[in-house]
mmCIF file of N, CA and C in Angstrom:
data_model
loop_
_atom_site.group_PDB
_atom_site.id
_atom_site.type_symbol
_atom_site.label_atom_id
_atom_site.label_comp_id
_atom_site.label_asym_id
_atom_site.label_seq_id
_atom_site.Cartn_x
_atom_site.Cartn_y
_atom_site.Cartn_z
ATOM 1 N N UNK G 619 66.168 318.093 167.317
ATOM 2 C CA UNK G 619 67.537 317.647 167.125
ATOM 3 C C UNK G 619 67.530 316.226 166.568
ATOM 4 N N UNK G 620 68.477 316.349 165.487
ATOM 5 C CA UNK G 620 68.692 314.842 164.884
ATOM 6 C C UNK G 620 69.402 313.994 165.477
ATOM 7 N N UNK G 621 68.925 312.637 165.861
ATOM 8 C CA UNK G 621 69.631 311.710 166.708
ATOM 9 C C UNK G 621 70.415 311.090 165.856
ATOM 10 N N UNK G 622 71.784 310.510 165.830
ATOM 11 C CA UNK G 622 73.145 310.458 165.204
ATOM 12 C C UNK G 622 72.794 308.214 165.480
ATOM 13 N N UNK G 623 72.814 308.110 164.727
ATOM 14 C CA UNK G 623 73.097 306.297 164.662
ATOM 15 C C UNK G 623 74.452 306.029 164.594
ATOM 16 N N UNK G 624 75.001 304.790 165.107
ATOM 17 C CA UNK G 624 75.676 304.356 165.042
ATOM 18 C C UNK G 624 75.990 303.290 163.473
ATOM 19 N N UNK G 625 76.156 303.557 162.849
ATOM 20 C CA UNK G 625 75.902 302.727 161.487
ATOM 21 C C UNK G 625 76.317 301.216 161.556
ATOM 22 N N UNK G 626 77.362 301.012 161.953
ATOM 23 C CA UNK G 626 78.544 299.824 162.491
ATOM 24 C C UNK G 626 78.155 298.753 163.363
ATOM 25 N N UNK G 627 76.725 299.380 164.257
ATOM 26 C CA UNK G 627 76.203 298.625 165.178
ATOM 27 C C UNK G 627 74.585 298.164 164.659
ATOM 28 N N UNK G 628 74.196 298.784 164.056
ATOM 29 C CA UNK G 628 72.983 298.953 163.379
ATOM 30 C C UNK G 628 72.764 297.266 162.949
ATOM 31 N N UNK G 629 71.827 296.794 162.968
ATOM 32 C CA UNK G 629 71.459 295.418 162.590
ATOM 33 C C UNK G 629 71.274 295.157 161.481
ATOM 34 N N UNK G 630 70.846 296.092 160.568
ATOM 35 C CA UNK G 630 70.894 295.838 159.088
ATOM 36 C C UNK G 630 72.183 296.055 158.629
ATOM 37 N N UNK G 631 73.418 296.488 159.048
ATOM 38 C CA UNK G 631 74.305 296.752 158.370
ATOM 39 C C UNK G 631 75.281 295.742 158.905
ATOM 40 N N UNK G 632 76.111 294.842 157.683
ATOM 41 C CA UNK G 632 76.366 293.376 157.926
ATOM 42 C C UNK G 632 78.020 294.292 159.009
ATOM 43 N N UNK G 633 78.888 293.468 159.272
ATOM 44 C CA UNK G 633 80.518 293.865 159.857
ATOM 45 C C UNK G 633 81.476 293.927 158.841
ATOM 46 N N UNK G 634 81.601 295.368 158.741
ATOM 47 C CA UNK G 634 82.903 295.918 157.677
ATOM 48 C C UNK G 634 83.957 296.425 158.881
ATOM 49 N N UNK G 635 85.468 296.870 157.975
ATOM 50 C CA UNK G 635 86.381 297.614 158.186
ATOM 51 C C UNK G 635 87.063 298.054 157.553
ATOM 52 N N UNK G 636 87.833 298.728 157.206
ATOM 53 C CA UNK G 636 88.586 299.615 156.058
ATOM 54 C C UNK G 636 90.100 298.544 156.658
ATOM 55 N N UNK G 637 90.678 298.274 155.446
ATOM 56 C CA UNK G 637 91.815 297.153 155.631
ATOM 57 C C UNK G 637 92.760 297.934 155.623
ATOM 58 N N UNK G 638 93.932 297.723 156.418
ATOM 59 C CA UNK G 638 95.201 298.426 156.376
ATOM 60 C C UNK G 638 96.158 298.394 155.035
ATOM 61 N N UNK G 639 97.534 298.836 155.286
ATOM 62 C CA UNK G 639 98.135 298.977 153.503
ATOM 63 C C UNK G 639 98.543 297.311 153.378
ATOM 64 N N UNK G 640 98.959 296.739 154.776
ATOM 65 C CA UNK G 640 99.351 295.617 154.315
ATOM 66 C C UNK G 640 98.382 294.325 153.940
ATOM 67 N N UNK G 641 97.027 294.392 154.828
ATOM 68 C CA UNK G 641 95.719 293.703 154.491
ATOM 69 C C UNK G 641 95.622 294.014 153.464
ATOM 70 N N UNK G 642 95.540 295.397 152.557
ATOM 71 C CA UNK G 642 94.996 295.648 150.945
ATOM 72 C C UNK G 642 96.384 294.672 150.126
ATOM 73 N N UNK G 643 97.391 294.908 150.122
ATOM 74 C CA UNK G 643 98.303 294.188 149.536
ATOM 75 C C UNK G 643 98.195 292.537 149.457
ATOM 76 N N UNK G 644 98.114 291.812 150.839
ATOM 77 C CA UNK G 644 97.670 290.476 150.422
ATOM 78 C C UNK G 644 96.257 289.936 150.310
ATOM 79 N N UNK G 645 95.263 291.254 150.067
ATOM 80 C CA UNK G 645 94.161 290.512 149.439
ATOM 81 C C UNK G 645 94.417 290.604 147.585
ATOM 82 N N UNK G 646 94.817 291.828 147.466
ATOM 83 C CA UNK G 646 95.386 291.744 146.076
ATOM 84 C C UNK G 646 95.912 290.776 145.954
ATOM 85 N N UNK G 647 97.512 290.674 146.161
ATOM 86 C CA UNK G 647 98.214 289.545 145.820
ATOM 87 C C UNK G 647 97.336 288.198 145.811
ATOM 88 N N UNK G 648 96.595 287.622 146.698
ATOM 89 C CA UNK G 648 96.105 286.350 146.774
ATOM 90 C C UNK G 648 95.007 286.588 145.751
ATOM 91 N N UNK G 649 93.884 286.845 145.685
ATOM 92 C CA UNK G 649 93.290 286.971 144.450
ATOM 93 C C UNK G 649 94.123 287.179 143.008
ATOM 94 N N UNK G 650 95.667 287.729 143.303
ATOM 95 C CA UNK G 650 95.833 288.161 141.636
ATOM 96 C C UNK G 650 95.640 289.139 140.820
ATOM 97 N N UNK G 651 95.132 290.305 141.431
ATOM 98 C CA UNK G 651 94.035 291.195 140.623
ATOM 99 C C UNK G 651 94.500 292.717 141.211
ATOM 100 N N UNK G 652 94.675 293.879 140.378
ATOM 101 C CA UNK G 652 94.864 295.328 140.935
ATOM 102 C C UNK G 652 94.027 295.900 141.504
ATOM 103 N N UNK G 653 94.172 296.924 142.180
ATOM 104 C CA UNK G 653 92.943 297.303 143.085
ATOM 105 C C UNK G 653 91.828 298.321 141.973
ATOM 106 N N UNK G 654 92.220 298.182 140.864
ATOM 107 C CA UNK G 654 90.930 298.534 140.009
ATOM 108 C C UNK G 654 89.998 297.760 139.509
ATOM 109 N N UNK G 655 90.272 296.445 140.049
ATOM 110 C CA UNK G 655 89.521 295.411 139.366
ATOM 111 C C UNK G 655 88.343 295.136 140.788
ATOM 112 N N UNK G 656 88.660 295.871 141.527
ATOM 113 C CA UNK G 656 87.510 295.253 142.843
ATOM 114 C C UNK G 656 85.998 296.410 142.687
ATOM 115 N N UNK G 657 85.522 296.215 142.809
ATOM 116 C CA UNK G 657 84.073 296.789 143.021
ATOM 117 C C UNK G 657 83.956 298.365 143.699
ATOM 118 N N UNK G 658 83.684 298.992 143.325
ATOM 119 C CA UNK G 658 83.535 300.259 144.065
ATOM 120 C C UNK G 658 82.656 300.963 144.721
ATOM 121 N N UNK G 659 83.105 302.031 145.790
ATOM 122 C CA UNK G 659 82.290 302.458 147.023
ATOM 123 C C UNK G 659 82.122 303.796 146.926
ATOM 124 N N UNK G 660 81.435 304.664 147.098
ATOM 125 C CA UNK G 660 81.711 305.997 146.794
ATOM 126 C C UNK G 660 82.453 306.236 148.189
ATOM 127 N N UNK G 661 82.885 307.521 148.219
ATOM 128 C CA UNK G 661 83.811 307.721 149.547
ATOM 129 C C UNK G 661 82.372 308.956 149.935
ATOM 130 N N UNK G 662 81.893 309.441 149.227
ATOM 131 C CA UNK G 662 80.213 309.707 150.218
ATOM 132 C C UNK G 662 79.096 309.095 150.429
ATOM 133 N N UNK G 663 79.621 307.440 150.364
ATOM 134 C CA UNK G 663 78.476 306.576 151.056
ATOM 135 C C UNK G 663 78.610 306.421 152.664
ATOM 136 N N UNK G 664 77.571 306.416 153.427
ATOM 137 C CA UNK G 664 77.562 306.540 154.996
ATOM 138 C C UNK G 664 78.626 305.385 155.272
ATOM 139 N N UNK G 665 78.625 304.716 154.889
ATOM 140 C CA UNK G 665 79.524 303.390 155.528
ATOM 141 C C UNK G 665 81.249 303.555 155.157
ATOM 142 N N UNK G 666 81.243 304.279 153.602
ATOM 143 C CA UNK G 666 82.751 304.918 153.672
ATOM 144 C C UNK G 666 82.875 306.233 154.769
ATOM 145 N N UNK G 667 81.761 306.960 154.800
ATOM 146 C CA UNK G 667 82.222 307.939 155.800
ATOM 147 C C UNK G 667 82.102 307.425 157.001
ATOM 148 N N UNK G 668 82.024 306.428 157.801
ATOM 149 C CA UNK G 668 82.019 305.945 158.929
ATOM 150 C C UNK G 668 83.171 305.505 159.326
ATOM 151 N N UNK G 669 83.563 304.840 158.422
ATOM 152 C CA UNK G 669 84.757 304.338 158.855
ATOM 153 C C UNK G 669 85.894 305.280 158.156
ATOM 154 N N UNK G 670 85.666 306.253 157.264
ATOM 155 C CA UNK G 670 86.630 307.516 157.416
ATOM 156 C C UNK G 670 87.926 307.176 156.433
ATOM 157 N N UNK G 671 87.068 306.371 155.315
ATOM 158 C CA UNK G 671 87.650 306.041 154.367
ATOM 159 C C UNK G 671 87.859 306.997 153.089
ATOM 160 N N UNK G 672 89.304 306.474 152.679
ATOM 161 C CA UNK G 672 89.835 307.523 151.190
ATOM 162 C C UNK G 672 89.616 306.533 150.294
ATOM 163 N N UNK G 673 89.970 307.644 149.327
ATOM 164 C CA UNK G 673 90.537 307.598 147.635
ATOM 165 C C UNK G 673 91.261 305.903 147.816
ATOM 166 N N UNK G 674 91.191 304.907 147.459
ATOM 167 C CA UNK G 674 91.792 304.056 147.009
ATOM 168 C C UNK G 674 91.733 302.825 148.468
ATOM 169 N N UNK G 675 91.229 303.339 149.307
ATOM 170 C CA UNK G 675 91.042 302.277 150.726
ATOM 171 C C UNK G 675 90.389 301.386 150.595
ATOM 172 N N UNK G 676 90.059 300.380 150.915
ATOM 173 C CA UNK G 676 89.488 298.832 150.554
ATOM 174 C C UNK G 676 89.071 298.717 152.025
ATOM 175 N N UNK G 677 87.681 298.483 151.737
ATOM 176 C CA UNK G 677 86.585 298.370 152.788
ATOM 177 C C UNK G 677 86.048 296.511 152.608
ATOM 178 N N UNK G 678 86.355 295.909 153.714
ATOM 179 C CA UNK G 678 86.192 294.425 153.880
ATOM 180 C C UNK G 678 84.392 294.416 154.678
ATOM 181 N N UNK G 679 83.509 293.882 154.245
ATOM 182 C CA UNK G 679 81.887 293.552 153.805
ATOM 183 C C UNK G 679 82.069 292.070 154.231
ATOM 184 N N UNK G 680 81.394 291.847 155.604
ATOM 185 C CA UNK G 680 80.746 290.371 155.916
ATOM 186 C C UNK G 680 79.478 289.951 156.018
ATOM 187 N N UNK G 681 78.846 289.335 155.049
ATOM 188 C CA UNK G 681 77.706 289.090 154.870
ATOM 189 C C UNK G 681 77.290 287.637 155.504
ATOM 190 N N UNK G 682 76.367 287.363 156.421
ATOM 191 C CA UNK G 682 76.497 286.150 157.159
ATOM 192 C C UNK G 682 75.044 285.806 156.161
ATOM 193 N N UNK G 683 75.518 284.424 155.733
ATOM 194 C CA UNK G 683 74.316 283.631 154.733
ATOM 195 C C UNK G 683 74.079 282.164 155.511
ATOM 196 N N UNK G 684 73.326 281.439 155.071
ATOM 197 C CA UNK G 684 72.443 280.421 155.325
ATOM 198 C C UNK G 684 73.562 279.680 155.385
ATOM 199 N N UNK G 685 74.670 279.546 154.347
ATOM 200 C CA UNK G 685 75.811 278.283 154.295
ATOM 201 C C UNK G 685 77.044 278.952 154.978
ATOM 202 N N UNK G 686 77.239 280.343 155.722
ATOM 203 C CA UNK G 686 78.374 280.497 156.218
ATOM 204 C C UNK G 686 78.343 282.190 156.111
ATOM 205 N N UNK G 687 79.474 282.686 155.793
ATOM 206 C CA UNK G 687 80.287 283.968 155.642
ATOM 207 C C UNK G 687 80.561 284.369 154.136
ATOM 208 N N UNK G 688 79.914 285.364 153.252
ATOM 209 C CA UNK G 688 80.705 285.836 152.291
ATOM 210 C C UNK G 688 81.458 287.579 152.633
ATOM 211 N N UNK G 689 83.002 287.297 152.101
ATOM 212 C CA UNK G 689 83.315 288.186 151.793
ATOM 213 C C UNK G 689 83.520 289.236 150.805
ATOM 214 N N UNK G 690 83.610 290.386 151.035
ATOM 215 C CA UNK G 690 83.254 291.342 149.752
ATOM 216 C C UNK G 690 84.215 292.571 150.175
ATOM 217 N N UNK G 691 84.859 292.749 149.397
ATOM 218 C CA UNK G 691 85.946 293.902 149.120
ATOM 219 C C UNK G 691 85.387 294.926 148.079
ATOM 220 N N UNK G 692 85.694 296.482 148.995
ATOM 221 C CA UNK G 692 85.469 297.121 148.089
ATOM 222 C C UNK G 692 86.728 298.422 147.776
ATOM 223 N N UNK G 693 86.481 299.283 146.810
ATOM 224 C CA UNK G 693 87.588 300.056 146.611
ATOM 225 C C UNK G 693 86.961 301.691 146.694
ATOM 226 N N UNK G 694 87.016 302.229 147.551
ATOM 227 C CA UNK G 694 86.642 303.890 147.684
ATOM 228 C C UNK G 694 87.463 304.333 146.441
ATOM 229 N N UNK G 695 86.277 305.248 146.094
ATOM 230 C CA UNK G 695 86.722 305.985 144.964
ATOM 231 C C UNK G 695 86.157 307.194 145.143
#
C-alpha cells in the first residue's frame, strides 16, 4: 500500500494557498495586470490538486530566501 504525503507540510514544499475571488482581485488590481499575465500552474500539478484548485484560481507561493520572503502568484490553467 502506497503511503499518501501530506504535500503542504512536506519541507521541501515552500507555504502556498489558493486566494479567494476577492484576494485574486486586489492582487490584480495592485500590480495592474489581468490574470493572464501571471505565470501558470497546470491544474494536474500535485500542489494545484492539493489545494483543489480550478481553471483560473491563483495559487499564492512563499519562498523564504536569505534577505526575507518572495512572493509568487500563479494562475491554474
Amino acid at each position: 500500500m502506497v503511503k499518501k504525503i501530506d504535500l503542504l507540510k512536506h519541507v521541501l514544499v515552500p507555504p502556498c494557498s489558493k486566494l479567494t475571488e476577492e484576494e485574486k482581485e486586489q492582487i490584480l488590481e495592485k500590480h495592474n495586470i489581468s490574470i493572464l499575465q501571471l505565470p501558470k500552474i497546470l491544474s494536474k500539478d500535485p500542489l494545484a490538486k492539493t489545494l483543489k484548485a480550478k481553471k483560473d484560481d491563483v495559487i499564492k507561493i512563499e519562498h523564504k530566501t536569505p534577505t526575507g520572503k518572495t512572493t509568487f502568484y500563479r494562475r491554474v490553467i
